[in-house]
mmCIF file of C-alpha atoms in Angstrom:
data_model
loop_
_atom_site.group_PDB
_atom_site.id
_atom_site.type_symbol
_atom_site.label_atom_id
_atom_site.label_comp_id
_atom_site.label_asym_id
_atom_site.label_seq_id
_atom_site.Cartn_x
_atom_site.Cartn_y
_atom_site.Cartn_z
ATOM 1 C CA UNK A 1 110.388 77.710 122.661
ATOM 2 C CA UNK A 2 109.198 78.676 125.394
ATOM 3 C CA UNK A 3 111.555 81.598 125.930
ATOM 4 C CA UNK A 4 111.091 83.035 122.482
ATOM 5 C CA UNK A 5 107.224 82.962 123.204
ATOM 6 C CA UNK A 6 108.065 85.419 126.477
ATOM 7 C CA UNK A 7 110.200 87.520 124.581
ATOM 8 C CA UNK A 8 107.359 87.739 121.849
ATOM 9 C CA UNK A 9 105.052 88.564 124.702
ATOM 10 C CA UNK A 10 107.518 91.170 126.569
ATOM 11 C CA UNK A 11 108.296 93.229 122.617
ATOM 12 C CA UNK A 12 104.406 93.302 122.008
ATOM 13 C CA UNK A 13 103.959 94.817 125.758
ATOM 14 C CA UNK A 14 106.317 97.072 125.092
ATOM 15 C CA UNK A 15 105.265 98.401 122.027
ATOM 16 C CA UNK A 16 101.052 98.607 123.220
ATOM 17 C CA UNK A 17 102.646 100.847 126.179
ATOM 18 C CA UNK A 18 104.267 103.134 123.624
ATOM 19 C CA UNK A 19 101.419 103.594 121.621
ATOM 20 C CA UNK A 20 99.483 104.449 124.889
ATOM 21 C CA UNK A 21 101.774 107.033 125.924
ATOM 22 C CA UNK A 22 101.700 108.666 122.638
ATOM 23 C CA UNK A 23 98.156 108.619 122.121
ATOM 24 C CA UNK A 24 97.774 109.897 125.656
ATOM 25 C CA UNK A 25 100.444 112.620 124.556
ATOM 26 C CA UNK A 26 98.167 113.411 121.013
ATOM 27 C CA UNK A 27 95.402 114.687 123.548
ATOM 28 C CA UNK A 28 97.205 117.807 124.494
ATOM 29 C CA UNK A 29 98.710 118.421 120.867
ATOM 30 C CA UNK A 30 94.993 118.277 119.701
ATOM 31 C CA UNK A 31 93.775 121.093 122.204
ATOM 32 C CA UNK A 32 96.622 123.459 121.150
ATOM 33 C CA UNK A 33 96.392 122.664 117.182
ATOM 34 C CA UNK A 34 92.697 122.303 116.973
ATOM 35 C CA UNK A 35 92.440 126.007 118.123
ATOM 36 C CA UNK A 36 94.165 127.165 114.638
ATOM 37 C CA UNK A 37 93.274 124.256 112.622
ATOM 38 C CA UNK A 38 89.754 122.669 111.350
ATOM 39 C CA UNK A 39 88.965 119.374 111.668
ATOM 40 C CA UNK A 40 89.704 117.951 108.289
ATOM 41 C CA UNK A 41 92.588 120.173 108.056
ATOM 42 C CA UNK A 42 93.673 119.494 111.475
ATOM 43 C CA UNK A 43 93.925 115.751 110.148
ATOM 44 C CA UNK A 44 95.321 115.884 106.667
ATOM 45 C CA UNK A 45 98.266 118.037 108.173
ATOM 46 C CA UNK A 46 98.900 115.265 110.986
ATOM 47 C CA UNK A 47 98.333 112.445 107.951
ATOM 48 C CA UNK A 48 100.660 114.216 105.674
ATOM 49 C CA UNK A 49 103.622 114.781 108.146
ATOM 50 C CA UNK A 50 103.729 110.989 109.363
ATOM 51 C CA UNK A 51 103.201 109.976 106.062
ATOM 52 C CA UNK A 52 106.575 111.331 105.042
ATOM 53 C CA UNK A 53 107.967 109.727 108.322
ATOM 54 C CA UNK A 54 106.829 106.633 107.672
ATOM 55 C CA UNK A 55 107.530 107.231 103.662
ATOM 56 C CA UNK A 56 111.549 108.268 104.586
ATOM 57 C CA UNK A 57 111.432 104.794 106.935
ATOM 58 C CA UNK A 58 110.174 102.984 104.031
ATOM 59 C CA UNK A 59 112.999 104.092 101.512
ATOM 60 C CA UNK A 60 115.954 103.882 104.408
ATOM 61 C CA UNK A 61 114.652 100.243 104.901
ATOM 62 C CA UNK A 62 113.868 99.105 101.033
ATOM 63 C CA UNK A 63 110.569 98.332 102.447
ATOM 64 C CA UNK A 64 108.835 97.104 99.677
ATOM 65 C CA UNK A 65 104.440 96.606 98.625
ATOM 66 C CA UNK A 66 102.324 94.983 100.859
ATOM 67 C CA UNK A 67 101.396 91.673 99.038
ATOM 68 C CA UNK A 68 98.080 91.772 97.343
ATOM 69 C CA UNK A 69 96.057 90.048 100.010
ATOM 70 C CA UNK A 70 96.477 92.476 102.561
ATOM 71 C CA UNK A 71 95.816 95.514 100.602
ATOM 72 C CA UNK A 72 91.821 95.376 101.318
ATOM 73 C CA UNK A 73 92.643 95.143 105.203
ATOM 74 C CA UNK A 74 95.121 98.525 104.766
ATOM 75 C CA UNK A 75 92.352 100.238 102.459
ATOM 76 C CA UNK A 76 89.527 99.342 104.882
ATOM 77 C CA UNK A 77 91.645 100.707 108.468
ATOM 78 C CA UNK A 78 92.874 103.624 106.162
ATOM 79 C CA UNK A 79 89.588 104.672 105.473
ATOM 80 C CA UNK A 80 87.863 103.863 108.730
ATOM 81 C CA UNK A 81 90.544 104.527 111.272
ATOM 82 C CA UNK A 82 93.063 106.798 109.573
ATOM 83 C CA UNK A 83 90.485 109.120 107.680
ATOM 84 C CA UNK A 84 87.143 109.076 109.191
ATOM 85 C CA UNK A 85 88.085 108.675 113.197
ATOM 86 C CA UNK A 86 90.630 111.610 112.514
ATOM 87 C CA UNK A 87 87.962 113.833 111.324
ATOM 88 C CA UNK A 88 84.994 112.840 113.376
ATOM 89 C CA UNK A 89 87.086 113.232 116.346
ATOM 90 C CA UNK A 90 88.923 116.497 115.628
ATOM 91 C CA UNK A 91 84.906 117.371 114.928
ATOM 92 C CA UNK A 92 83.327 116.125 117.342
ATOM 93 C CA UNK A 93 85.427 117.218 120.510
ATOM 94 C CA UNK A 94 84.863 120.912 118.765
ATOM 95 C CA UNK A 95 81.338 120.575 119.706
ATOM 96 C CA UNK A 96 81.419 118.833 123.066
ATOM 97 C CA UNK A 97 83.111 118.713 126.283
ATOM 98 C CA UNK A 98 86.002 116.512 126.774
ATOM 99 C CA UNK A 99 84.219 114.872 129.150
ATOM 100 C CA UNK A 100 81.342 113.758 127.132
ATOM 101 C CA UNK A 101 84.221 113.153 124.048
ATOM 102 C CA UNK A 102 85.874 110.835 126.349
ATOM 103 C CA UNK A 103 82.994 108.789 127.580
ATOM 104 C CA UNK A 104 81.217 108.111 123.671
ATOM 105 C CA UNK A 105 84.994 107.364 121.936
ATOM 106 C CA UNK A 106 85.641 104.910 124.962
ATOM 107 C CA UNK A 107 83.230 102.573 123.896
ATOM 108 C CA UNK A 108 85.555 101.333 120.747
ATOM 109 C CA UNK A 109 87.338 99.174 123.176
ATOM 110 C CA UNK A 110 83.983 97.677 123.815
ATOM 111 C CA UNK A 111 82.789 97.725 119.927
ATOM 112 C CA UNK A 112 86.460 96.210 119.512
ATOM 113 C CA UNK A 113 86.042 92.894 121.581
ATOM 114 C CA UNK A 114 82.177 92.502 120.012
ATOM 115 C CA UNK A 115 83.335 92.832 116.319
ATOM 116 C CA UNK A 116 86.523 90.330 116.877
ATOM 117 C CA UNK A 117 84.598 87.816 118.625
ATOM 118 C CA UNK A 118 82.123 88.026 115.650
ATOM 119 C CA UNK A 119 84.642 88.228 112.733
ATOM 120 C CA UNK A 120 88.028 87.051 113.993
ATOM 121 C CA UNK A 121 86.656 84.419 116.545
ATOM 122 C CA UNK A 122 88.671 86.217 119.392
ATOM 123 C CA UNK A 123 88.114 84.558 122.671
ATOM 124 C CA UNK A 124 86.503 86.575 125.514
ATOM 125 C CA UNK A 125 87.648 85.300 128.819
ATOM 126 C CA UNK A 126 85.959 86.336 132.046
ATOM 127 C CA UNK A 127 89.271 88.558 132.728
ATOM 128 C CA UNK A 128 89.264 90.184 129.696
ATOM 129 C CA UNK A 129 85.239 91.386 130.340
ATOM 130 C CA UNK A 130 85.912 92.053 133.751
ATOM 131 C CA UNK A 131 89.023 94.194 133.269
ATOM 132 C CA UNK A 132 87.146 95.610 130.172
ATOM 133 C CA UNK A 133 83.931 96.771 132.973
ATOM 134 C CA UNK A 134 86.596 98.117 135.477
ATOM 135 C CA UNK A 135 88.282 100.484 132.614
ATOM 136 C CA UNK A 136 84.882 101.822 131.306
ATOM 137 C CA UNK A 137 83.612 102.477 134.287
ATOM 138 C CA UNK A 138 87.065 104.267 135.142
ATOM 139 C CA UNK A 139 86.077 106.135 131.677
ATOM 140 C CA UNK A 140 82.874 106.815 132.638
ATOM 141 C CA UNK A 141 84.398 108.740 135.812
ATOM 142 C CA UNK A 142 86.791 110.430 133.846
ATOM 143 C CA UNK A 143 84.392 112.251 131.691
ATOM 144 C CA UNK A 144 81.843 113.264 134.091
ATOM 145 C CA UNK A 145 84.487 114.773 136.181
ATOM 146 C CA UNK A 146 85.767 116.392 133.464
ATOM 147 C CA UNK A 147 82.161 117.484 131.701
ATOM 148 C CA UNK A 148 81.083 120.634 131.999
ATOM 149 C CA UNK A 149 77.206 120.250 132.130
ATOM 150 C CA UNK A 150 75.519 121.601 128.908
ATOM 151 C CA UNK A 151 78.580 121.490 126.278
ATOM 152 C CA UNK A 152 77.025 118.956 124.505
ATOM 153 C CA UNK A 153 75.272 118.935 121.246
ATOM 154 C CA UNK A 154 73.570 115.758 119.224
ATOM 155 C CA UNK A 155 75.543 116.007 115.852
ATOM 156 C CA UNK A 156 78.595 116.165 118.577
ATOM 157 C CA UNK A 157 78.259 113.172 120.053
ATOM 158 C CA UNK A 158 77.198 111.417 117.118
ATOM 159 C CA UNK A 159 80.530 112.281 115.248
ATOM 160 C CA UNK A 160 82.256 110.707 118.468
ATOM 161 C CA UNK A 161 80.026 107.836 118.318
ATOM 162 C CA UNK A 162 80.717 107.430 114.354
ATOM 163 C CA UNK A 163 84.773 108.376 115.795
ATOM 164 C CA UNK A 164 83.937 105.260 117.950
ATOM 165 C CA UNK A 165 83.236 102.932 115.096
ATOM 166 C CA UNK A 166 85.614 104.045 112.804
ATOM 167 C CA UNK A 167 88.240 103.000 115.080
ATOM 168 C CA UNK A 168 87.111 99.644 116.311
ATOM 169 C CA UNK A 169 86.444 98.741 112.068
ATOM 170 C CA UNK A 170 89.905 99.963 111.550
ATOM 171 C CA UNK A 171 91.366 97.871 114.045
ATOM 172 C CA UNK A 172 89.264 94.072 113.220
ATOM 173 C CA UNK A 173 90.588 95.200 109.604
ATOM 174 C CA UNK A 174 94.142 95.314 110.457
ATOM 175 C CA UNK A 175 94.003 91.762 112.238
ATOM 176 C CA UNK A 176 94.360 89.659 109.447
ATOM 177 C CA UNK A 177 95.893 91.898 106.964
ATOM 178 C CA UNK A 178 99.121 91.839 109.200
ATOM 179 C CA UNK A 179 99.381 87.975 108.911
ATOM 180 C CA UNK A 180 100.750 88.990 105.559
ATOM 181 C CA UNK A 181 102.216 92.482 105.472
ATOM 182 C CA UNK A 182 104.298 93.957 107.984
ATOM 183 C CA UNK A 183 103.417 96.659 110.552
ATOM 184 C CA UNK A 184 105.614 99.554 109.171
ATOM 185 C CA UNK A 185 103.823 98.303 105.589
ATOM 186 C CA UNK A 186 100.191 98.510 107.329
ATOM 187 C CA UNK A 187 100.533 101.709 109.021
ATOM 188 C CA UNK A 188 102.519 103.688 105.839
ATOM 189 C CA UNK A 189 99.960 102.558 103.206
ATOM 190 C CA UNK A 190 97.070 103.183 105.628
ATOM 191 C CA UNK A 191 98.305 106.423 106.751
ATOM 192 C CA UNK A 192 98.493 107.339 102.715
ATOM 193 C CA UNK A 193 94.881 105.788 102.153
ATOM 194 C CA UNK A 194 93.564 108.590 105.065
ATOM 195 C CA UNK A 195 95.247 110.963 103.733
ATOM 196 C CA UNK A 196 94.128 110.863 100.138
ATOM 197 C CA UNK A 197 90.471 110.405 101.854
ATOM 198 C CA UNK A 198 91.604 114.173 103.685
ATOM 199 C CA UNK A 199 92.597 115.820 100.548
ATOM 200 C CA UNK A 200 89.533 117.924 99.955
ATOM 201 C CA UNK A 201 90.595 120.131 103.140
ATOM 202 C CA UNK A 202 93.649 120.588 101.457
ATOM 203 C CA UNK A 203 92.656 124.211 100.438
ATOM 204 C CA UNK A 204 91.810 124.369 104.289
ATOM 205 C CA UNK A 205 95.290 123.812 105.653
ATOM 206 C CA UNK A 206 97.076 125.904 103.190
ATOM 207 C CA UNK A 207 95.023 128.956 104.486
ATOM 208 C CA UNK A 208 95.157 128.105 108.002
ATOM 209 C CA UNK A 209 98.779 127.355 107.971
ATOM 210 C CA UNK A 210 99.570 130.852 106.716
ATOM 211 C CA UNK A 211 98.209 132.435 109.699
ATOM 212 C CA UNK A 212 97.917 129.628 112.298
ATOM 213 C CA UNK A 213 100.831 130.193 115.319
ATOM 214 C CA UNK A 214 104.101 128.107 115.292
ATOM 215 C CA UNK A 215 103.138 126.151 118.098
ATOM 216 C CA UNK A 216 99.875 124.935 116.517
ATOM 217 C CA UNK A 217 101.934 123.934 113.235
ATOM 218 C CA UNK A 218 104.757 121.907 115.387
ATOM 219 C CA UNK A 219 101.694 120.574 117.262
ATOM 220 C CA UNK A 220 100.126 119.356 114.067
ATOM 221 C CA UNK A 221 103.459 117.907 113.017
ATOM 222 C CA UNK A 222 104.199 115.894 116.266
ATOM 223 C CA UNK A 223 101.275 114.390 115.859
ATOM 224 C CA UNK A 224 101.783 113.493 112.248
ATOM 225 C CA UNK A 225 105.471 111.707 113.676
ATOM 226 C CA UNK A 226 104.751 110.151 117.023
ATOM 227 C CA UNK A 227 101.208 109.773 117.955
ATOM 228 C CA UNK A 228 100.594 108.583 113.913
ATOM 229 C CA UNK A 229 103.766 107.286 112.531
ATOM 230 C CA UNK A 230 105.199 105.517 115.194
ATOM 231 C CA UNK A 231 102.176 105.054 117.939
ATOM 232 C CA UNK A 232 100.157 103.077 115.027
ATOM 233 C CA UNK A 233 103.000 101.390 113.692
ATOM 234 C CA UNK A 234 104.297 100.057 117.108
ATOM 235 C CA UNK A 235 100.236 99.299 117.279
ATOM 236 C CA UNK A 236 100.358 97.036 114.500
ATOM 237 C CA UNK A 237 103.525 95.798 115.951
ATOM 238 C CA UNK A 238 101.721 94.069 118.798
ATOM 239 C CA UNK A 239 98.194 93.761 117.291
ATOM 240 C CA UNK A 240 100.013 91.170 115.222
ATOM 241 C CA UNK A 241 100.786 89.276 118.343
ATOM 242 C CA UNK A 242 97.671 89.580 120.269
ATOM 243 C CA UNK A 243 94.253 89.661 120.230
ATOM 244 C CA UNK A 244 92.406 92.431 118.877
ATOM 245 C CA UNK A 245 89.901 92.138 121.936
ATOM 246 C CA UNK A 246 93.059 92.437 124.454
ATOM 247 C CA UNK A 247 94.463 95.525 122.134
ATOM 248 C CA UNK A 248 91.498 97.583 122.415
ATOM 249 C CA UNK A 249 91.244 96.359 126.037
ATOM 250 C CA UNK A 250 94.760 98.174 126.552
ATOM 251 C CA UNK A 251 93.989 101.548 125.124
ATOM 252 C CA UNK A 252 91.673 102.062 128.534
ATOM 253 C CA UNK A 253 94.910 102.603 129.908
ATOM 254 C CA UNK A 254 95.106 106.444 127.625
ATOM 255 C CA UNK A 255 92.199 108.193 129.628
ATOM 256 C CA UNK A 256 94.711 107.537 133.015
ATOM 257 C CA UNK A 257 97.809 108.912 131.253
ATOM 258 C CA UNK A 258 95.715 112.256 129.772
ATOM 259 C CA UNK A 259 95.117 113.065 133.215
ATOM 260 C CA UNK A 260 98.310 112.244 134.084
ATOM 261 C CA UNK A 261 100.138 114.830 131.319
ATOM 262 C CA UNK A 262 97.147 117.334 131.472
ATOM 263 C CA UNK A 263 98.518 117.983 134.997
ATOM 264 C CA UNK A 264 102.201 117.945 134.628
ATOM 265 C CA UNK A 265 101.824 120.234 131.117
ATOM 266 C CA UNK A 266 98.734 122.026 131.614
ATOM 267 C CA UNK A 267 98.346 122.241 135.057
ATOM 268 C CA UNK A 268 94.903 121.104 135.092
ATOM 269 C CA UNK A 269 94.951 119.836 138.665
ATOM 270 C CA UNK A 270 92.533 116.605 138.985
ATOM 271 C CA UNK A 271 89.674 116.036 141.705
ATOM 272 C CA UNK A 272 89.386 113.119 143.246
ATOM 273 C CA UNK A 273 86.681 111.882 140.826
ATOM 274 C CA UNK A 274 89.174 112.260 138.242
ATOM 275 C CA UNK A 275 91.880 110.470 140.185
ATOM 276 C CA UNK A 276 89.567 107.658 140.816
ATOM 277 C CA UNK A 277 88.820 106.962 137.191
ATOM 278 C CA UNK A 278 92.082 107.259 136.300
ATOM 279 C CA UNK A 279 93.187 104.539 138.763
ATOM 280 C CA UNK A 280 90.452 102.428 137.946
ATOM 281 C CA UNK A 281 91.238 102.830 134.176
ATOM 282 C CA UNK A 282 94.552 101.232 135.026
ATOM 283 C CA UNK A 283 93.188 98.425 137.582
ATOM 284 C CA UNK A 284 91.049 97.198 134.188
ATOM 285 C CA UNK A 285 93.591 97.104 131.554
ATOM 286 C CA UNK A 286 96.061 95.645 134.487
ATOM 287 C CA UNK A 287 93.225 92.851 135.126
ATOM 288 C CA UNK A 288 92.749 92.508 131.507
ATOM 289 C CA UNK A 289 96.634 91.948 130.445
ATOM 290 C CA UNK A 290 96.666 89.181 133.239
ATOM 291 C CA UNK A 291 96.149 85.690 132.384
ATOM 292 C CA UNK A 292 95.921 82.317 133.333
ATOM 293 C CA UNK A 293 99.113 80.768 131.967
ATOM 294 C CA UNK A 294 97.057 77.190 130.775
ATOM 295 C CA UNK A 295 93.831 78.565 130.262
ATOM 296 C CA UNK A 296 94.173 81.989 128.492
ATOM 297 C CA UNK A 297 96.739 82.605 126.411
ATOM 298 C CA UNK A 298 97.503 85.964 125.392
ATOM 299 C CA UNK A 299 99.850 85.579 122.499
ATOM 300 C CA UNK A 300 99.136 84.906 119.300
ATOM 301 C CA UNK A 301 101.649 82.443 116.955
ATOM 302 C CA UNK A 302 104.026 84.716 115.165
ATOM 303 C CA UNK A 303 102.477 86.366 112.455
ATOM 304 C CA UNK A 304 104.161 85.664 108.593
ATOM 305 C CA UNK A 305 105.929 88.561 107.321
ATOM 306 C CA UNK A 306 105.806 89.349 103.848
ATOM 307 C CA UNK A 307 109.693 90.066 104.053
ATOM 308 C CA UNK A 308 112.581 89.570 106.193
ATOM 309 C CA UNK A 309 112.880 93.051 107.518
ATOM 310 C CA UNK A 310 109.409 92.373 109.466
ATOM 311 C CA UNK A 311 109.767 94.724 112.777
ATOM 312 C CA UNK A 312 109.493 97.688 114.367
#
């Protein structure tokens, strides 16, 4: 028993650290699409292309509906997370620094462990709040290094506050909803959901795909295959066998890796501010992730899959 739990604990560790690497990776995509591509076109094109990934998987695997229970979790984190956090993001970091971007979208983490204590009845140990004060204040290091003083407007950061929301109500949605459908089932039908929510920038990314560089377009489709299809659905993967509080608590770990990969790719060399946040970004999610074998217990009971083929 108690091996299977570790080996429960070890796959969902596994799959939050891809999904952190790939969301860390969607940063860079991002700057190179989003100079060819709108916002809402921007994030129908990524919705489409992993929505065909994710459709392809579907058929290969005779993945069937999601029961009928779980469907108003999947509409609810398809609307919030995989249509209106796409767009208010791609948005919002048009019309502020990445600094300032970083800071406001960093507190869904926060909004995260608040909403799951509330409506899943998530526990908050002192590590988890502890770890969760290291990583912001890592974040909060992170963007002011990176700001540039004055690239700021209100309706900017508002649309990366509303980004903000959007993805923590996405997230508590999902919770339950994957005690009955699977995470490839969660993260196709709510990758469809945003996408239909996208469609009236459809007329957008026709036009600005004729003229829009190669590299944008393959940028816009990586990020419609990994970042999307597989980041969310590995996501789900170990959101099923965690907390939602701990989750969110993990994703502190994405402001690190951008500066990571914006050095090695971009060769935006870091300051020492930057490096600092980084490493405290990690410290958090590190003292976060740890637990107190009796007392905290990180793993949740296997969730019930609505089929056999229940996996990543």
């Amino acid at each position: 028993m108690m091996h299977a739990s570790r080996r429960t604990e070890l796959l969902a560790a596994g799959a939050a650290t891809v999904t952190v690497v790939l969301w860390a990776s969607a940063f860079v995509s991002i700057r190179s699409a989003g100079a060819a591509y709108s916002p809402g076109a921007l994030a129908l094109g990524r919705l489409l292309a992993g929505g065909l990934a994710l459709g392809a998987i579907c058929l290969l695997r005779r993945e069937g509906l999601p029961p009928r229970s779980a469907w108003r979790g999947i509409a609810v984190s398809g609307v919030l997370w995989f249509g209106l956090y796409m767009v208010a993001l791609n948005w919002g970091e048009q019309l502020v620094d990445a600094g300032t971007a970083a800071l406001v979208v960093n507190i869904g983490p926060i909004l995260i462990a608040l909403l799951g204590a509330r409506l899943l009845g998530d526990a908050m140990p002192p590590r988890l709040l502890a770890g969760m004060a290291v990583s912001f204040a890592g974040a909060v290091a992170v963007g002011l290094s990176m700001s540039d003083h004055g690239g700021s407007s209100v309706l900017g950061v508002a649309l990366c506050l509303l980004a903000a929301v959007g993805y923590a109500g996405g997230v508590v949605a999902q919770k339950p909803a994957l005690e009955r459908a699977s995470a490839l089932q969660m993260t196709t039908f709510g990758c469809l959901v945003g996408a239909v929510m996208c469609l009236p920038f459809a007329g957008q990314l026709v036009s600005e795909a004729a003229r829009a560089p190669a590299s944008a377009t393959l940028n816009m489709v990586y990020l419609g295959v990994f970042p999307t299809a597989l980041a969310f659905t590995t996501w789900a993967y170990a959101l099923a066998r965690t907390t939602a509080s701990r989750m969110g608590a993990t994703t502190y770990a994405v402001p690190a890796l951008v500066v990571l990969m914006s050095w090695l790719v971009l060769d935006e060399v870091p300051g020492p501010l930057t490096l600092a946040g980084g490493a405290l970004c990690l410290a958090g999610v590190a003292v976060s992730r740890s637990r107190r074998r009796a007392a905290e217990p990180e793993v949740a009971p296997e969730p019930r899959p609505a089929k056999a083929s229940d996996s990543v």
